[in-house]
Every structure is written in structure tokens, then in C-alpha cells.
Coordinates of C-alpha atoms in Angstrom, one line a residue:
Chain A
X1 CA -36.8 114.6 68.2
X2 CA -33.8 113.5 66.1
X3 CA -34.4 110.3 64.1
X4 CA -32.2 107.2 64.4
X5 CA -31.4 107.6 60.7
X6 CA -29.6 110.8 61.3
X7 CA -27.2 109.2 63.7
X8 CA -26.6 106.3 61.4
X9 CA -25.9 108.6 58.4
X10 CA -23.4 110.6 60.5
X11 CA -21.7 107.5 61.7
X12 CA -21.6 106.0 58.2
X13 CA -19.9 109.2 57.0
X14 CA -17.4 109.2 59.8
X15 CA -16.7 105.5 59.2
X16 CA -16.1 106.1 55.5
X17 CA -13.8 109.0 56.2
X18 CA -11.9 106.9 58.7
X19 CA -11.5 104.0 56.3
X20 CA -10.5 106.5 53.5
X21 CA -7.8 107.9 55.9
X22 CA -6.5 104.5 56.7
X23 CA -6.1 103.6 53.1
X24 CA -4.7 106.8 51.7
X25 CA -2.6 108.3 54.4
X26 CA 1.1 107.7 54.1
X27 CA 2.0 108.9 57.6
X28 CA 1.7 106.2 60.2
X29 CA 0.2 108.7 62.8
X30 CA -2.3 109.8 60.1
X31 CA -3.4 106.1 59.7
X32 CA -3.8 106.0 63.5
X33 CA -6.1 109.0 63.3
X34 CA -8.2 107.1 60.7
X35 CA -8.5 104.2 63.1
X36 CA -9.7 106.5 65.8
X37 CA -12.4 107.9 63.5
X38 CA -13.6 104.3 62.7
X39 CA -13.8 103.5 66.4
X40 CA -15.7 106.7 67.1
X41 CA -18.2 106.0 64.4
X42 CA -18.7 102.6 66.1
X43 CA -19.3 104.4 69.4
X44 CA -21.8 106.7 67.9
X45 CA -23.6 103.6 66.4
X46 CA -23.7 101.8 69.7
X47 CA -25.0 104.8 71.7
X48 CA -27.6 105.6 69.1
X49 CA -28.9 102.0 69.0
X50 CA -28.8 101.9 72.7
X51 CA -31.2 104.8 72.9
X52 CA -33.6 103.8 70.1
X53 CA -33.5 100.0 69.9
X54 CA -32.4 98.5 73.2
X55 CA -34.4 98.9 76.5
X56 CA -31.1 98.6 78.5
X57 CA -27.9 100.6 78.4
X58 CA -25.7 97.8 76.9
X59 CA -24.7 99.9 74.0
X60 CA -23.5 102.8 76.1
X61 CA -21.3 100.3 78.1
X62 CA -19.9 99.0 74.8
X63 CA -19.0 102.6 73.9
X64 CA -17.2 103.2 77.1
X65 CA -15.2 100.0 76.7
X66 CA -14.3 100.8 73.1
X67 CA -13.0 104.3 74.2
X68 CA -10.7 102.5 76.7
X69 CA -9.6 100.0 74.0
X70 CA -8.9 102.9 71.6
X71 CA -6.8 104.6 74.2
X72 CA -4.7 101.5 74.9
X73 CA -4.4 100.8 71.2
X74 CA -3.2 104.3 70.6
X75 CA -0.6 104.0 73.4
X76 CA 0.9 100.8 71.9
X77 CA 0.7 102.1 68.3
X78 CA 2.5 105.3 69.2
X79 CA 5.2 103.3 71.0
X80 CA 5.8 101.2 67.9
X81 CA 5.7 104.3 65.6
X82 CA 8.2 106.1 67.9
X83 CA 10.5 103.0 67.6
X84 CA 10.3 103.1 63.8
X85 CA 11.1 106.8 63.9
X86 CA 14.2 106.2 66.0
X87 CA 15.4 103.5 63.6
X88 CA 14.8 105.3 60.3
X89 CA 13.9 108.9 61.1
X90 CA 10.7 108.6 59.1
X91 CA 7.2 107.4 59.7
X92 CA 6.2 107.2 56.0
X93 CA 4.6 103.8 55.6
X94 CA 5.4 103.7 51.9
X95 CA 9.1 103.6 52.6
X96 CA 8.7 100.5 54.8
X97 CA 9.6 97.9 52.2
X98 CA 12.4 96.0 53.9
X99 CA 10.8 92.7 53.0
X100 CA 9.4 93.3 49.5
X101 CA 10.1 90.6 47.0
Chain B
X1 CA -25.0 82.7 86.9
X2 CA -24.5 85.6 89.3
X3 CA -21.1 87.4 89.5
X4 CA -20.2 86.0 92.9
X5 CA -21.0 82.4 92.0
X6 CA -19.1 82.7 88.7
X7 CA -15.8 83.3 90.4
X8 CA -15.3 79.6 91.3
X9 CA -15.6 78.6 87.7
X10 CA -13.2 81.4 86.6
X11 CA -10.1 79.9 88.4
X12 CA -7.8 79.3 85.4
X13 CA -8.1 82.9 84.2
X14 CA -7.8 84.2 87.8
X15 CA -4.7 82.1 88.2
X16 CA -3.2 83.4 85.0
X17 CA -3.9 87.0 86.1
X18 CA -2.2 86.4 89.5
X19 CA 0.7 84.7 87.8
X20 CA 1.3 87.7 85.5
X21 CA 1.3 90.1 88.4
X22 CA 3.5 87.8 90.5
X23 CA 6.0 87.4 87.7
X24 CA 6.3 91.1 87.2
X25 CA 7.1 91.5 90.9
X26 CA 9.6 88.5 90.8
X27 CA 11.3 90.2 87.9
X28 CA 11.6 93.4 89.9
X29 CA 13.0 91.6 93.0
X30 CA 15.5 89.4 91.2
X31 CA 16.9 92.2 89.0
X32 CA 20.0 90.9 87.2
X33 CA 20.3 87.6 88.9
X34 CA 17.3 86.0 87.2
X35 CA 18.7 83.9 84.4
X36 CA 16.0 81.8 82.9
X37 CA 13.9 81.6 86.1
X38 CA 11.1 83.8 84.7
X39 CA 10.9 81.7 81.6
X40 CA 10.5 78.5 83.6
X41 CA 7.9 80.1 85.8
X42 CA 6.0 81.3 82.8
X43 CA 5.9 77.8 81.3
X44 CA 4.9 76.3 84.7
X45 CA 2.1 78.9 85.0
X46 CA 0.8 78.1 81.5
X47 CA 0.8 74.4 82.2
X48 CA -0.9 74.8 85.6
X49 CA -3.6 77.0 84.0
X50 CA -4.1 74.3 81.4
X51 CA -4.5 71.7 84.1
X52 CA -6.9 73.9 86.0
X53 CA -8.9 74.4 82.8
X54 CA -8.9 70.6 82.2
X55 CA -10.4 70.0 85.7
X56 CA -13.6 71.9 84.5
X57 CA -13.9 69.6 81.5
X58 CA -16.6 67.4 82.9
X59 CA -18.6 70.1 84.6
X60 CA -22.0 70.9 83.2
X61 CA -21.7 73.8 80.8
X62 CA -22.9 77.1 82.1
X63 CA -22.6 80.8 81.5
X64 CA -20.7 83.0 83.9
X65 CA -20.9 86.6 84.9
X66 CA -24.5 87.0 83.8
X67 CA -23.9 85.7 80.3
X68 CA -20.6 87.4 79.6
X69 CA -18.6 84.2 79.1
X70 CA -19.4 80.5 79.1
X71 CA -17.5 77.5 80.4
X72 CA -18.1 74.5 78.2
X73 CA -16.0 71.7 76.9
X74 CA -15.5 73.5 73.6
X75 CA -13.9 76.5 75.3
X76 CA -11.9 74.2 77.6
X77 CA -10.4 72.3 74.6
X78 CA -9.0 75.6 73.2
X79 CA -7.9 76.8 76.6
X80 CA -5.8 73.6 76.9
X81 CA -4.4 74.1 73.4
X82 CA -3.5 77.7 74.2
X83 CA -1.8 76.8 77.5
X84 CA 0.2 74.0 75.8
X85 CA 1.3 76.2 72.9
X86 CA 2.5 79.0 75.2
X87 CA 4.5 76.5 77.3
X88 CA 6.1 75.1 74.2
X89 CA 6.9 78.6 72.8
X90 CA 8.6 79.5 76.1
X91 CA 11.0 76.6 75.5
X92 CA 11.4 77.4 71.8
X93 CA 12.4 80.9 72.7
X94 CA 14.6 80.0 75.7
X95 CA 17.9 80.7 73.8
X96 CA 16.9 84.0 72.3
X97 CA 14.5 85.5 74.9
X98 CA 14.9 83.2 78.0
X99 CA 16.5 86.1 80.0
X100 CA 13.9 88.7 78.9
X101 CA 11.3 88.7 81.6
X102 CA 8.9 91.1 79.8
X103 CA 8.8 88.8 76.7
X104 CA 7.6 85.9 78.8
X105 CA 5.1 88.0 80.7
X106 CA 3.7 89.3 77.4
X107 CA 3.3 85.7 76.3
X108 CA 1.4 85.0 79.4
X109 CA -0.9 88.0 78.9
X110 CA -1.6 86.7 75.3
X111 CA -2.4 83.4 76.9
X112 CA -5.0 85.1 79.2
X113 CA -6.6 86.6 76.1
X114 CA -6.5 83.2 74.4
X115 CA -8.3 81.7 77.4
X116 CA -11.1 84.3 77.0
X117 CA -11.5 84.2 73.3
X118 CA -13.0 80.7 72.9
X119 CA -15.3 81.3 75.9
X120 CA -17.0 84.6 74.8
X121 CA -20.7 84.9 75.0
X122 CA -21.2 88.6 74.5
X123 CA -20.1 91.1 71.8
X124 CA -18.3 93.1 74.5
X125 CA -16.2 90.1 75.5
X126 CA -15.4 89.3 71.8
X127 CA -13.9 92.8 71.3
X128 CA -12.1 92.8 74.7
X129 CA -10.6 89.3 74.3
X130 CA -9.5 89.9 70.7
X131 CA -7.9 93.2 71.8
X132 CA -6.0 91.6 74.6
X133 CA -4.5 89.1 72.2
X134 CA -4.0 91.6 69.4
X135 CA -2.3 94.4 71.4
X136 CA 0.2 92.1 73.1
X137 CA 1.0 90.4 69.8
X138 CA 1.9 93.7 68.2
X139 CA 4.4 94.3 70.9
X140 CA 5.8 90.7 70.6
X141 CA 6.2 91.1 66.8
X142 CA 8.3 94.2 67.3
X143 CA 10.4 92.8 70.2
X144 CA 13.7 93.3 68.4
X145 CA 13.6 97.0 68.9
X146 CA 16.8 97.8 66.8
X147 CA 15.9 95.4 64.0
X148 CA 14.3 97.2 61.0
X149 CA 12.5 94.1 59.9
X150 CA 11.0 93.4 63.3
X151 CA 9.8 97.0 63.8
X152 CA 8.3 97.1 60.3
X153 CA 6.5 93.8 61.0
X154 CA 5.1 95.3 64.3
X155 CA 3.9 98.4 62.5
X156 CA 2.2 96.5 59.7
X157 CA 0.6 94.1 62.1
X158 CA -0.6 96.9 64.2
X159 CA -2.1 99.0 61.4
X160 CA -4.0 96.1 59.8
X161 CA -5.0 94.9 63.2
X162 CA -6.4 98.2 64.4
X163 CA -8.2 98.9 61.2
X164 CA -9.8 95.4 61.0
X165 CA -10.8 95.5 64.7
X166 CA -12.5 98.8 64.0
X167 CA -14.4 97.4 61.0
X168 CA -15.4 94.3 63.0
X169 CA -16.7 96.5 65.8
X170 CA -18.8 98.5 63.3
X171 CA -20.3 95.2 62.1
X172 CA -21.1 94.2 65.7
X173 CA -22.8 97.6 66.2
X174 CA -25.0 96.8 63.2
X175 CA -25.9 93.4 64.7
X176 CA -26.7 95.2 68.0
X177 CA -28.9 97.6 66.0
X178 CA -30.7 94.7 64.3
X179 CA -31.5 92.8 67.4
X180 CA -31.1 95.1 70.4
X181 CA -29.0 92.6 72.3
X182 CA -25.3 92.2 73.0
X183 CA -25.5 88.6 74.4
X184 CA -24.8 86.1 71.6
X185 CA -27.6 83.8 72.6
X186 CA -30.1 86.6 72.8
X187 CA -29.0 87.8 69.4
X188 CA -29.6 84.2 68.1
X189 CA -33.1 84.1 69.6
X190 CA -33.9 87.6 68.3
X191 CA -32.7 86.7 64.8
X192 CA -34.5 83.4 64.6
X193 CA -37.8 84.9 65.8
X194 CA -37.5 88.3 64.2
X195 CA -37.4 89.6 60.7
X196 CA -34.0 91.0 60.4
X197 CA -33.2 92.6 57.0
X198 CA -31.0 90.0 55.2
X199 CA -29.0 92.8 53.4
X200 CA -28.1 94.5 56.6
X201 CA -27.2 91.2 58.2
X202 CA -25.0 90.3 55.2
X203 CA -23.2 93.7 55.4
X204 CA -22.7 93.1 59.2
X205 CA -21.4 89.6 58.5
X206 CA -18.9 90.8 56.0
X207 CA -17.6 93.5 58.3
X208 CA -17.2 91.0 61.2
X209 CA -15.4 88.7 58.8
X210 CA -12.9 91.5 58.4
X211 CA -11.9 91.2 62.0
X212 CA -12.2 87.5 62.4
X213 CA -10.6 86.8 59.1
X214 CA -7.6 89.0 60.0
X215 CA -7.1 87.0 63.2
X216 CA -7.0 83.7 61.4
X217 CA -5.3 85.1 58.3
X218 CA -8.0 84.4 55.8
X219 CA -8.0 86.0 52.3
X220 CA -8.7 88.9 51.6
X221 CA -7.5 89.9 55.1
X222 CA -4.1 88.2 54.8
X223 CA -1.9 91.0 53.7
X224 CA -0.1 91.3 57.0
X225 CA 0.9 87.6 57.1
X226 CA 4.0 87.4 54.9
X227 CA 5.7 90.5 56.2
X228 CA 4.9 89.8 59.8
X229 CA 5.9 86.2 59.6
X230 CA 9.3 87.1 58.0
X231 CA 10.0 90.2 60.2
X232 CA 8.9 89.0 63.6
X233 CA 11.3 87.0 65.8
X234 CA 11.0 83.3 64.8
X235 CA 9.5 82.1 68.1
X236 CA 6.9 84.9 67.9
X237 CA 6.1 83.9 64.3
X238 CA 5.6 80.3 65.4
X239 CA 3.4 81.4 68.3
X240 CA 1.3 83.6 66.0
X241 CA 0.8 80.8 63.5
X242 CA -0.7 78.5 66.1
X243 CA -1.9 80.0 69.4
X244 CA -3.9 83.1 68.5
X245 CA -5.0 81.4 65.3
X246 CA -6.5 78.5 67.2
X247 CA -8.3 80.9 69.6
X248 CA -9.4 82.9 66.5
X249 CA -10.9 79.7 65.0
X250 CA -12.7 79.0 68.3
X251 CA -14.2 82.5 68.3
X252 CA -15.1 82.1 64.6
X253 CA -16.9 78.8 65.2
X254 CA -18.8 80.2 68.2
X255 CA -19.8 83.3 66.2
X256 CA -21.0 81.1 63.3
X257 CA -23.1 78.8 65.5
X258 CA -24.7 81.7 67.5
X259 CA -25.0 84.8 65.4
X260 CA -25.0 83.3 61.9
X261 CA -26.7 79.9 62.6
X262 CA -28.7 78.0 65.2
X263 CA -28.9 74.2 66.0
X264 CA -31.3 72.6 63.5
X265 CA -34.4 71.3 65.4
X266 CA -34.6 67.5 65.6
X267 CA -31.0 66.8 64.6
X268 CA -28.3 67.8 67.1
X269 CA -25.0 68.5 65.6
X270 CA -25.9 70.5 62.5
X271 CA -26.8 74.1 62.2
X272 CA -29.2 76.2 60.1
X273 CA -28.7 79.9 59.2
X274 CA -30.7 82.4 61.3
X275 CA -31.2 84.7 58.4
X276 CA -30.8 83.3 54.9
X277 CA -27.7 85.2 53.8
X278 CA -25.8 82.5 51.9
X279 CA -23.0 82.4 54.5
X280 CA -21.8 78.9 53.6
X281 CA -21.4 79.9 49.9
X282 CA -19.5 83.0 50.9
X283 CA -17.2 81.0 53.2
X284 CA -16.7 78.4 50.4
X285 CA -15.6 81.1 48.0
X286 CA -13.2 82.6 50.6
X287 CA -11.8 79.2 51.5
X288 CA -11.0 78.5 47.9
X289 CA -9.4 81.9 47.4
X290 CA -7.5 81.5 50.7
X291 CA -5.9 78.1 49.9
X292 CA -5.3 78.9 46.2
X293 CA -3.6 82.2 46.9
X294 CA -1.6 80.9 49.8
X295 CA -0.3 77.9 47.9
X296 CA 0.5 79.7 44.7
X297 CA 2.2 82.6 46.4
X298 CA 4.4 80.2 48.4
X299 CA 5.7 78.6 45.2
X300 CA 8.4 81.1 44.5
X301 CA 9.5 82.2 48.0
X302 CA 13.1 82.3 48.9
X303 CA 12.8 82.9 52.6
X304 CA 11.7 79.9 54.6
X305 CA 9.7 81.9 57.2
X306 CA 7.9 83.8 54.4
X307 CA 7.2 80.5 52.7
X308 CA 5.8 79.0 55.9
X309 CA 3.7 82.2 56.3
X310 CA 2.1 81.6 52.9
X311 CA 1.7 78.0 53.7
X312 CA -0.1 79.0 56.9
X313 CA -2.6 80.9 54.8
X314 CA -3.2 77.8 52.7
X315 CA -3.8 75.7 55.9
X316 CA -6.3 78.3 57.1
X317 CA -8.0 77.8 53.7
X318 CA -8.4 74.1 54.4
X319 CA -9.8 74.7 57.8
X320 CA -12.3 77.4 56.6
X321 CA -13.3 74.9 53.9
X322 CA -14.5 72.5 56.6
X323 CA -16.4 75.3 58.4
X324 CA -18.6 75.7 55.3
X325 CA -20.7 72.7 56.1
X326 CA -21.6 74.0 59.7
X327 CA -21.9 70.7 61.6
X328 CA -20.1 69.0 64.4
X329 CA -18.1 66.7 62.1
X330 CA -16.5 69.8 60.6
X331 CA -15.8 71.5 64.0
X332 CA -14.2 68.3 65.3
X333 CA -12.1 68.1 62.1
X334 CA -10.9 71.7 62.6
X335 CA -10.0 71.0 66.2
X336 CA -8.1 67.8 65.3
X337 CA -6.3 69.6 62.5
X338 CA -5.3 72.4 64.9
X339 CA -3.6 69.8 67.2
X340 CA -1.8 68.2 64.3
X341 CA -0.8 71.6 62.9
X342 CA 0.6 72.7 66.3
X343 CA 3.1 69.9 66.3
X344 CA 4.3 70.0 62.7
X345 CA 4.4 73.8 62.5
X346 CA 6.2 74.3 65.8
X347 CA 8.6 71.6 64.7
X348 CA 9.4 73.4 61.4
X349 CA 9.8 76.7 63.1
X350 CA 12.0 75.2 65.8
X351 CA 14.4 73.9 63.2
X352 CA 14.4 77.4 61.5
X353 CA 14.9 79.1 64.9
X354 CA 17.7 76.9 66.2
X355 CA 19.6 76.6 62.9
X356 CA 19.3 80.2 61.7
X357 CA 22.7 81.2 63.1
X358 CA 24.4 77.8 62.3
X359 CA 23.3 78.0 58.6
X360 CA 23.9 81.7 58.3
X361 CA 20.4 82.7 57.4
X362 CA 16.7 81.9 56.9
X363 CA 16.8 81.5 53.1
X364 CA 15.9 78.1 51.7
X365 CA 19.2 78.3 49.9
X366 CA 21.0 78.1 53.3
X367 CA 19.6 74.6 53.9
X368 CA 21.7 73.3 51.0
X369 CA 23.3 70.0 52.0
X370 CA 21.9 69.9 55.6
X371 CA 21.0 66.2 55.0
X372 CA 24.8 65.5 55.0
X373 CA 25.8 68.0 57.7
X374 CA 23.2 67.0 60.3
X375 CA 21.1 64.1 59.1
X376 CA 18.9 63.9 62.2
X377 CA 17.6 67.4 61.9
X378 CA 17.3 67.2 58.2
X379 CA 15.2 64.0 58.4
X380 CA 13.0 65.6 61.0
X381 CA 12.5 68.7 58.9
X382 CA 11.6 66.5 56.0
X383 CA 9.0 64.8 58.1
X384 CA 7.5 68.1 59.1
X385 CA 7.4 69.2 55.4
X386 CA 5.8 65.9 54.3
X387 CA 3.3 66.2 57.1
X388 CA 2.4 69.8 56.2
X389 CA 1.9 68.6 52.6
X390 CA -0.5 65.9 53.9
X391 CA 1.4 62.8 52.7
X392 CA 0.1 59.4 54.1
X393 CA 2.0 58.0 56.9
X394 CA 2.1 61.4 58.8
X395 CA -0.3 63.2 61.0
X396 CA -1.1 66.0 58.5
X397 CA -2.7 63.4 56.2
X398 CA -5.1 62.2 58.9
X399 CA -6.0 65.8 59.7
X400 CA -6.7 66.5 56.0
X401 CA -8.8 63.3 55.7
X402 CA -11.1 64.4 58.4
X403 CA -11.4 67.9 57.0
X404 CA -12.2 66.6 53.5
X405 CA -14.5 63.9 54.6
X406 CA -16.6 66.4 56.6
X407 CA -17.0 68.5 53.4
X408 CA -17.6 65.5 51.1
X409 CA -20.3 64.0 53.4
X410 CA -22.4 67.2 52.9
X411 CA -22.0 67.0 49.1
X412 CA -19.6 69.9 48.5
X413 CA -17.6 67.8 46.0
X414 CA -16.1 70.6 43.9
X415 CA -14.8 72.3 47.1
X416 CA -13.1 69.1 48.2
X417 CA -11.6 68.6 44.8
X418 CA -10.1 72.1 44.8
X419 CA -8.7 71.4 48.2
X420 CA -7.0 68.2 47.0
X421 CA -5.6 69.9 43.9
X422 CA -4.2 72.6 46.2
X423 CA -2.5 70.0 48.4
X424 CA -0.8 68.7 45.2
X425 CA 0.5 72.3 44.5
X426 CA 1.7 72.6 48.1
X427 CA 3.9 69.4 47.6
X428 CA 6.0 71.4 45.2
X429 CA 7.2 74.1 47.6
X430 CA 7.5 71.9 50.6
X431 CA 9.6 69.5 48.6
X432 CA 11.9 72.3 47.5
X433 CA 13.1 72.5 51.1
X434 CA 13.7 68.7 51.1
X435 CA 15.4 68.9 47.8
X436 CA 17.7 71.7 49.0
X437 CA 18.6 69.6 52.1
X438 CA 19.3 66.2 50.4
X439 CA 19.8 66.5 46.7
X440 CA 22.2 69.5 46.7
X441 CA 25.4 69.8 48.7
X442 CA 28.3 72.2 49.1
X443 CA 31.8 71.3 48.1
X444 CA 32.7 70.3 51.6
X445 CA 30.1 69.1 54.1
X446 CA 31.1 70.5 57.5
X447 CA 29.1 68.5 60.1
X448 CA 27.0 70.7 62.4
X449 CA 27.0 69.9 66.1
X450 CA 23.5 70.4 67.6
X451 CA 22.9 70.5 71.3
X452 CA 21.0 67.9 73.2
X453 CA 18.3 70.5 74.0
X454 CA 17.7 71.0 70.3
X455 CA 17.4 67.3 69.7
X456 CA 15.0 66.7 72.6
X457 CA 12.7 69.4 71.4
X458 CA 12.8 68.1 67.8
X459 CA 11.9 64.6 69.2
X460 CA 9.0 66.2 71.1
X461 CA 7.6 67.5 67.8
X462 CA 8.5 64.6 65.6
X463 CA 7.0 61.8 67.7
X464 CA 3.4 63.2 67.7
X465 CA 3.7 64.0 64.0
X466 CA 4.5 60.3 63.3
X467 CA 2.3 58.8 66.0
X468 CA -0.8 60.7 65.1
X469 CA -0.4 59.5 61.6
X470 CA -0.9 55.8 62.6
X471 CA -2.8 56.0 65.9
X472 CA -5.1 59.0 66.3
X473 CA -8.2 57.5 68.0
X474 CA -7.6 58.9 71.5
X475 CA -7.3 62.5 70.1
X476 CA -10.4 62.1 67.9
X477 CA -12.3 60.8 71.0
X478 CA -11.1 63.9 72.9
X479 CA -12.1 66.3 70.2
X480 CA -15.5 64.6 69.8
X481 CA -16.2 65.0 73.5
X482 CA -15.1 68.6 73.3
X483 CA -17.9 69.9 71.0
X484 CA -20.3 70.6 73.8
X485 CA -21.1 74.2 72.7
X486 CA -23.3 75.9 75.3
X487 CA -26.3 77.9 74.2
X488 CA -27.9 80.1 76.9
X489 CA -27.7 83.2 78.8

């Protein structure tokens, strides 16, 4: 039987990797991948807690909804990134300094 | 309440959903002959939804859909505010986006999200409601597809939004792990009766603050504000500064009084922490940082939208300052301030929006000599600026008095003092706009002709800003009656 701690450690690692990706990636699509990692670590947490802590399946339902939200978020984010690419032929976020003062 | 019985109390949201679908079809049917019809229908739908929400005001508070959302006077207050701000924004954006059906429909979808946000009673609904508002706001911020600034604003808003929502969801998963419940009331009961680890609770609280703080633009989650406020179309900026922020505050307050605190036994209207994690102290530090950073960054801004963006951060600081004391006085003060802020901020943004083309830009420099070119608008703008500062005869002063008095009553003197000092700092940059309008002029003052529509809207914002500064009792009565927060499953 796998312990709850194992799941939590894995999800903490995935979360940290996601946060690291969001902070350090220069490519907008890369940042989006980091966000997906964060959301997946959240899902892992919810499902693990649902099995070990909760008597119901609330956590698994949360995971399903978060998967849906992640998909819709990715759709809108990619649309915005595509628009940026059309305007400037680059998706490097460090070059987006139109409003720096 | 069971799912089937709940539907009769869910009418405002159902109406909004139906209105959104109908408007999409109307847009398809009318094709190119639509003019401003969709915009007017959007405003009408928002107002009708607000009225429908108001009809539930005196109903006994209850939870719907087996504890998913609640209907109580607190939620209804913010629903009315959301509906009202959407209706006003439709009129503010009539010139620039009146013929864009999709813009107005997106506004209405955000309104649906803002109707759900104050009424949440479950972690699942918190995440869904915040995402409805968030995702549509990203699209609205980037609505000028060809404009580099607008697309950049949308991307920055989206990246910060997605990351902070993810972090917040992680925090909620920790709360779920600590208690085994997703219902906010069940979480409260479990935390009060159980022995949750304070460190884990504190970590979860910090992570959730990441998401909520992003929504209301609180330091240190404010980095998106200046760029998004400057880059997004002006009506969208005005909308983001009031509508979603008010809903965010409603969600924040509900989160504080359920997950973080519970009603103190014996004295209704004040709250005690569920787990001793020093939440008030943390909020006090963040409030001081928020207002100080907002005010001092606004000092040397050249662009008026960017300046208003930093000033919006400062105003969030004042409101978070009141939340520190966790009682009904503070919640009432925040709700009153939100109403006042709606009028003065919309007024300022409306002047920026309608005069951007006439003055040739959105820099403070462009307002040079406006006092001689269009005295009516310049005086109104000055009133908005004085009210935002919090000078006496205007509404902003009364709003700040309530915020500060709530804090002082509970003995947080230093916090209140820092708040007052910050207001003094804010006088400097608000006055720089007034100075630019009245004390400096160009060689030749060409009068600006403004339309009747512009004047009527300015009057709509100026009158409450002046009136609420001298006669505010009805609004205070309304907010006092609106703090019926429902606890239950």
C-alpha cells in the first residue's frame, strides 16, 4: 500500500517544477506548460486526499473540474499567444516591454 | 436545499445565462444591421438581473444546490453592484465597442461570474467562479487585436492569472487535505473542532492569498496591474478596476469568515480565527505594503491610466486594512467604499476614455489647460481626483472615515496612522492632474466641444460623488442590512 506521503511528495515536486518553469521560461508557450504542471500537481493532491482523508469522492470531482478549467484556460491562452505572434512574430515574453517606464 | 428546489432561487443567474445565449443568436440573426442594439440589450439584461437579485434581498438566507452556493443579503449586495457596474460599462464603451456584439456578450459572461463569486460556499465553486471571471477578462483586455499594447496586456494578465489560480488551487487542495471537506462551512466546523497543523494551515492561507490577492490586486501579487491598466482598452480597465475587484473582495471576505475565522460565540458581528495563524497581522503587513507601494509608485507616472492603476492598488490597500479587524463594521466599511469607489473611479476613467482622442493622448501632459478649454469636464475631473484623495466634502472622504474608524475602534492605531499618511502622499499625484488642467495652459486655448452624451454620463458620476459626501445615511443603512452572511450547508 502506497502511503499518502508519497503522493504529497510527488505533487510537491511537480508543483515546484511548474512554478520554476513559469518563472524561468522566456517562451510564452513554455510558461503555459508550467501552469499545466501546477494544475496537475493540484489534481494529484486532490485525488490523493480524496482516497486517504475524505470518505466521499469530492476530491476526484474537483480534479475533473480542474482538468476542464485547464483545458479552457489553455485554449484562451493559446489564442492570445497566437495573436501576439501575428503582431510581432515572436512569443518571447522578455521582449514584451511596450509599456516599460 | 435539494437541486430541484434550488432552481427557484437561482433565477438571476439563469436569466443571465439565457440572456447570453439569446444575445449570441440575436447577433447572428441581425448580422450587419445591428448598430448598438446588442449593447442596449446587454445593459438591459444586466439591470434586469440586478433587479431579480434585489427581489431575493429579504428572503431568509439559505444554501442552494446541496451547499454549493448560498443566497444571502451579502451576496445579493455584490450581485447588484456587479450588475450596475456592467450596465454602466456598456454605456462607457458605447462609442468604442457599441457595435461589437462579442464584446458586450463577454461583459455579460463576466457578470455571470461576478454573480457567482460572492455567493460561493464550496471550494469547487470558488475555483469555477474565479475562472469564469478571469478567462473572460483576459479576452477583454486583449480586445484590440492589432494593438501591441493591448495584446501585451492580455498576455501578462493571462500568465499572472493562470499561475496565481494554480497556486490558489494548490492551497485549497491543502485545506481539503487538512479537513477532508470541500464545503466552506464543513471546513470551518472541522477546523474549529479539530487540531489542524497551524504551519500547514498558514502555508495554505499564503497560497490562497496568491489567487485572491491577484484578483483584488494586492501586493505582492500586483505586478500585472500597471501594464494591464495601461494596455487594455480604457472601458475594460475601468471595468477591471471595479467590477471583478468588488466580486474578489466579496469572495475574500467570505473566505476569511469561513475558512480563516468563525463567528465569536456570544458576540455576533465579530470573528475569531479557526486556527491561530496570525492572519490579521499578516493582512496588516500586506495592507501597509500595498498602499505604500501603490502610492509611491504612482508619484512619478506620466500616463494617467497607469497612474490610476497604481492608485487602484493603493485603494485596495485601504480596503484590506479594514479587513484586518475581522468584524461587521469593517465589512460594511469595505462595501460602502466599493460603492463610492465605483462612482469616482468610473467618472475618472470616463473622462480619460472620452477625451483621449480630443486631447491627443492619455498622458497627464495632454490635460494641460483643459480647465480653460472645457471647464465643465475639468471641474468634474478635479472632483473625482479630490474624492479619490479623500478630501472632505466628497464621497471618498466619508468612505475613508468608515474604513479608518473600523480599524481605530479595534486599537490598530499605527495601521490607521500609516493609512492617513498614505492619503497625504496620494494628494500629490492626484493634484498633479488638477495642476496640469488649471495652472498650466497652452499658448492658445482652443475650446473643446463635448457631446451631450458625454456631459450626461459625467453628471451621473459627479452627482453621487458629491451627494454621498454630504448625505450617505441611506447607503450606510443598505450596507448594514447587507451583512447577513449565511453559515450552513
